[in-house]
CSV table of C-alpha atoms in Angstrom, one decimal:
chain,number,residue,atom,x,y,z
A,1,MET,CA,148.0,179.2,165.8
A,2,PRO,CA,146.7,180.9,162.7
A,3,THR,CA,143.7,183.4,163.3
A,4,TRP,CA,141.1,183.4,160.7
A,5,GLN,CA,140.8,186.3,158.4
A,6,CYS,CA,139.2,187.6,155.5
A,7,ILE,CA,141.6,189.1,152.9
A,8,GLU,CA,140.8,192.1,150.4
A,9,ASN,CA,140.2,191.5,146.6
A,10,CYS,CA,139.1,187.7,147.3
A,11,GLY,CA,135.8,187.3,147.0
A,12,ALA,CA,136.3,183.2,146.7
A,13,CYS,CA,133.1,183.2,149.1
A,14,CYS,CA,131.0,185.1,146.9
A,15,HIS,CA,131.2,182.3,144.2
A,16,LEU,CA,127.6,180.7,145.0
A,17,GLU,CA,127.5,177.9,142.4
A,18,PRO,CA,125.0,175.6,143.9
A,19,GLY,CA,126.9,172.8,142.0
A,20,ASP,CA,129.7,173.5,143.9
A,21,ARG,CA,127.6,173.1,147.3
A,22,PRO,CA,125.5,170.4,147.1
A,23,ASP,CA,124.8,169.9,150.9
A,24,LEU,CA,123.5,173.2,151.2
A,25,GLU,CA,120.2,171.8,152.4
A,26,ASP,CA,122.0,170.0,155.3
A,27,TYR,CA,123.2,173.3,156.7
A,28,LEU,CA,120.8,176.1,155.7
A,29,THR,CA,116.9,176.0,156.8
A,30,PRO,CA,114.5,176.2,154.2
A,31,ALA,CA,114.4,180.0,154.5
A,32,GLN,CA,117.8,180.6,154.1
A,33,LEU,CA,118.3,178.1,151.0
A,34,GLU,CA,115.7,180.3,149.6
A,35,GLN,CA,117.7,183.6,150.1
A,36,TYR,CA,121.2,181.6,149.2
A,37,LEU,CA,119.4,180.6,145.6
A,38,ALA,CA,117.3,183.9,145.1
A,39,MET,CA,121.5,185.5,145.6
A,40,VAL,CA,122.9,183.2,142.8
A,41,GLY,CA,123.4,185.2,139.7
A,42,PRO,CA,123.6,183.4,136.1
A,43,ASP,CA,127.3,183.5,136.4
A,44,GLY,CA,127.6,181.6,139.6
A,45,TRP,CA,128.6,184.3,141.6
A,46,CYS,CA,126.4,186.0,144.1
A,47,ILE,CA,124.1,189.0,142.6
A,48,ASN,CA,125.5,191.3,145.4
A,49,TYR,CA,129.1,190.9,144.8
A,50,ASP,CA,130.9,193.6,142.5
A,51,GLN,CA,132.9,191.6,140.7
A,52,ALA,CA,135.3,194.9,139.1
A,53,HIS,CA,135.6,196.1,142.6
A,54,ARG,CA,135.9,192.7,144.3
A,55,LYS,CA,133.3,193.9,146.9
A,56,CYS,CA,130.1,192.9,148.7
A,57,THR,CA,127.4,195.9,148.0
A,58,ILE,CA,125.5,194.7,151.1
A,59,TYR,CA,128.5,193.9,153.5
A,60,THR,CA,126.9,195.3,156.4
A,61,GLU,CA,123.3,194.2,155.7
A,62,ARG,CA,124.8,190.5,154.2
A,63,PRO,CA,122.8,187.4,155.6
A,64,ARG,CA,123.8,185.4,158.7
A,65,PHE,CA,125.1,182.4,156.6
A,66,CYS,CA,127.7,185.0,154.8
A,67,ARG,CA,129.3,185.8,158.3
A,68,VAL,CA,132.0,184.0,160.0
A,69,LEU,CA,131.0,184.2,163.7
A,70,PRO,CA,131.3,181.3,166.1
A,71,GLU,CA,127.7,181.1,166.5
A,72,THR,CA,127.2,180.9,163.1
A,73,PHE,CA,129.3,178.0,162.5
A,74,THR,CA,128.3,176.3,165.6
A,75,GLU,CA,124.3,176.6,164.3
A,76,MET,CA,125.4,175.6,160.9
A,77,PHE,CA,128.4,173.0,160.6
A,78,ASP,CA,128.4,172.2,164.1
A,79,VAL,CA,131.7,173.2,164.8
A,80,PRO,CA,132.8,174.0,168.3
A,81,THR,CA,134.1,177.5,169.1
A,82,GLU,CA,138.0,176.0,169.5
A,83,GLU,CA,137.5,174.8,166.2
A,84,LEU,CA,136.4,177.6,164.3
A,85,GLN,CA,139.6,179.4,163.6
A,86,GLN,CA,141.2,176.3,162.1
A,87,PHE,CA,137.6,174.9,160.5
A,88,ALA,CA,137.2,178.8,158.7
A,89,ILE,CA,141.1,178.9,157.3
A,90,ASP,CA,140.5,175.3,155.9
A,91,CYS,CA,137.2,176.5,153.9
A,92,CYS,CA,138.9,179.3,153.1
A,93,LEU,CA,141.9,177.3,151.2
A,94,GLU,CA,139.5,175.1,149.7
A,95,HIS,CA,137.2,177.5,148.0
A,96,ILE,CA,140.6,179.6,147.0
A,97,ASP,CA,142.0,176.9,145.4
A,98,SER,CA,138.6,175.8,143.7
A,99,ILE,CA,138.1,179.1,142.2
A,100,TYR,CA,141.5,180.5,141.6
A,101,GLY,CA,143.9,177.9,142.1
A,102,ASP,CA,146.4,176.7,144.2
A,103,GLU,CA,149.2,178.9,142.5
A,104,SER,CA,147.0,182.0,142.4
A,105,PRO,CA,147.9,185.5,143.9
A,106,GLU,CA,144.9,185.2,146.0
A,107,MET,CA,146.1,182.1,147.4
A,108,GLU,CA,149.8,183.5,148.0
A,109,ARG,CA,147.9,186.5,149.8
A,110,TYR,CA,145.9,184.2,151.7
A,111,VAL,CA,148.6,181.9,153.0
A,112,ALA,CA,151.1,185.0,153.5
A,113,LYS,CA,148.6,187.1,155.5
A,114,VAL,CA,146.6,184.2,157.5
A,115,VAL,CA,148.4,180.4,157.5
A,116,ASN,CA,152.2,181.7,157.7
A,117,VAL,CA,151.6,183.7,160.8
A,118,GLY,CA,150.7,180.8,162.9
A,119,LEU,CA,154.2,179.0,161.9
């Protein structure tokens, strides 16, 4: 079974455009939602994301909702721990596709590193 991994130089999850995530209020607390919305820049990207270097500038201090951890996904999305890997992989595939496209270099690297490993 594939294991979720973040791939360097992607950043798709840092595209925080609220219009792309209409259900934010369903899984963020009011305080988290306020923090999330404060992090959205005018272009829809996180203000803490360095687009030139494709890196999070607050990675070690990033909010809990930015972390892929079993307890976070259980708490926010009611995902059982045993389903976390596939759920996180599916989220990445969907988000990479929506941001960069199905045939993008980011998608190719993600599929090669994460998805094809479990086949």
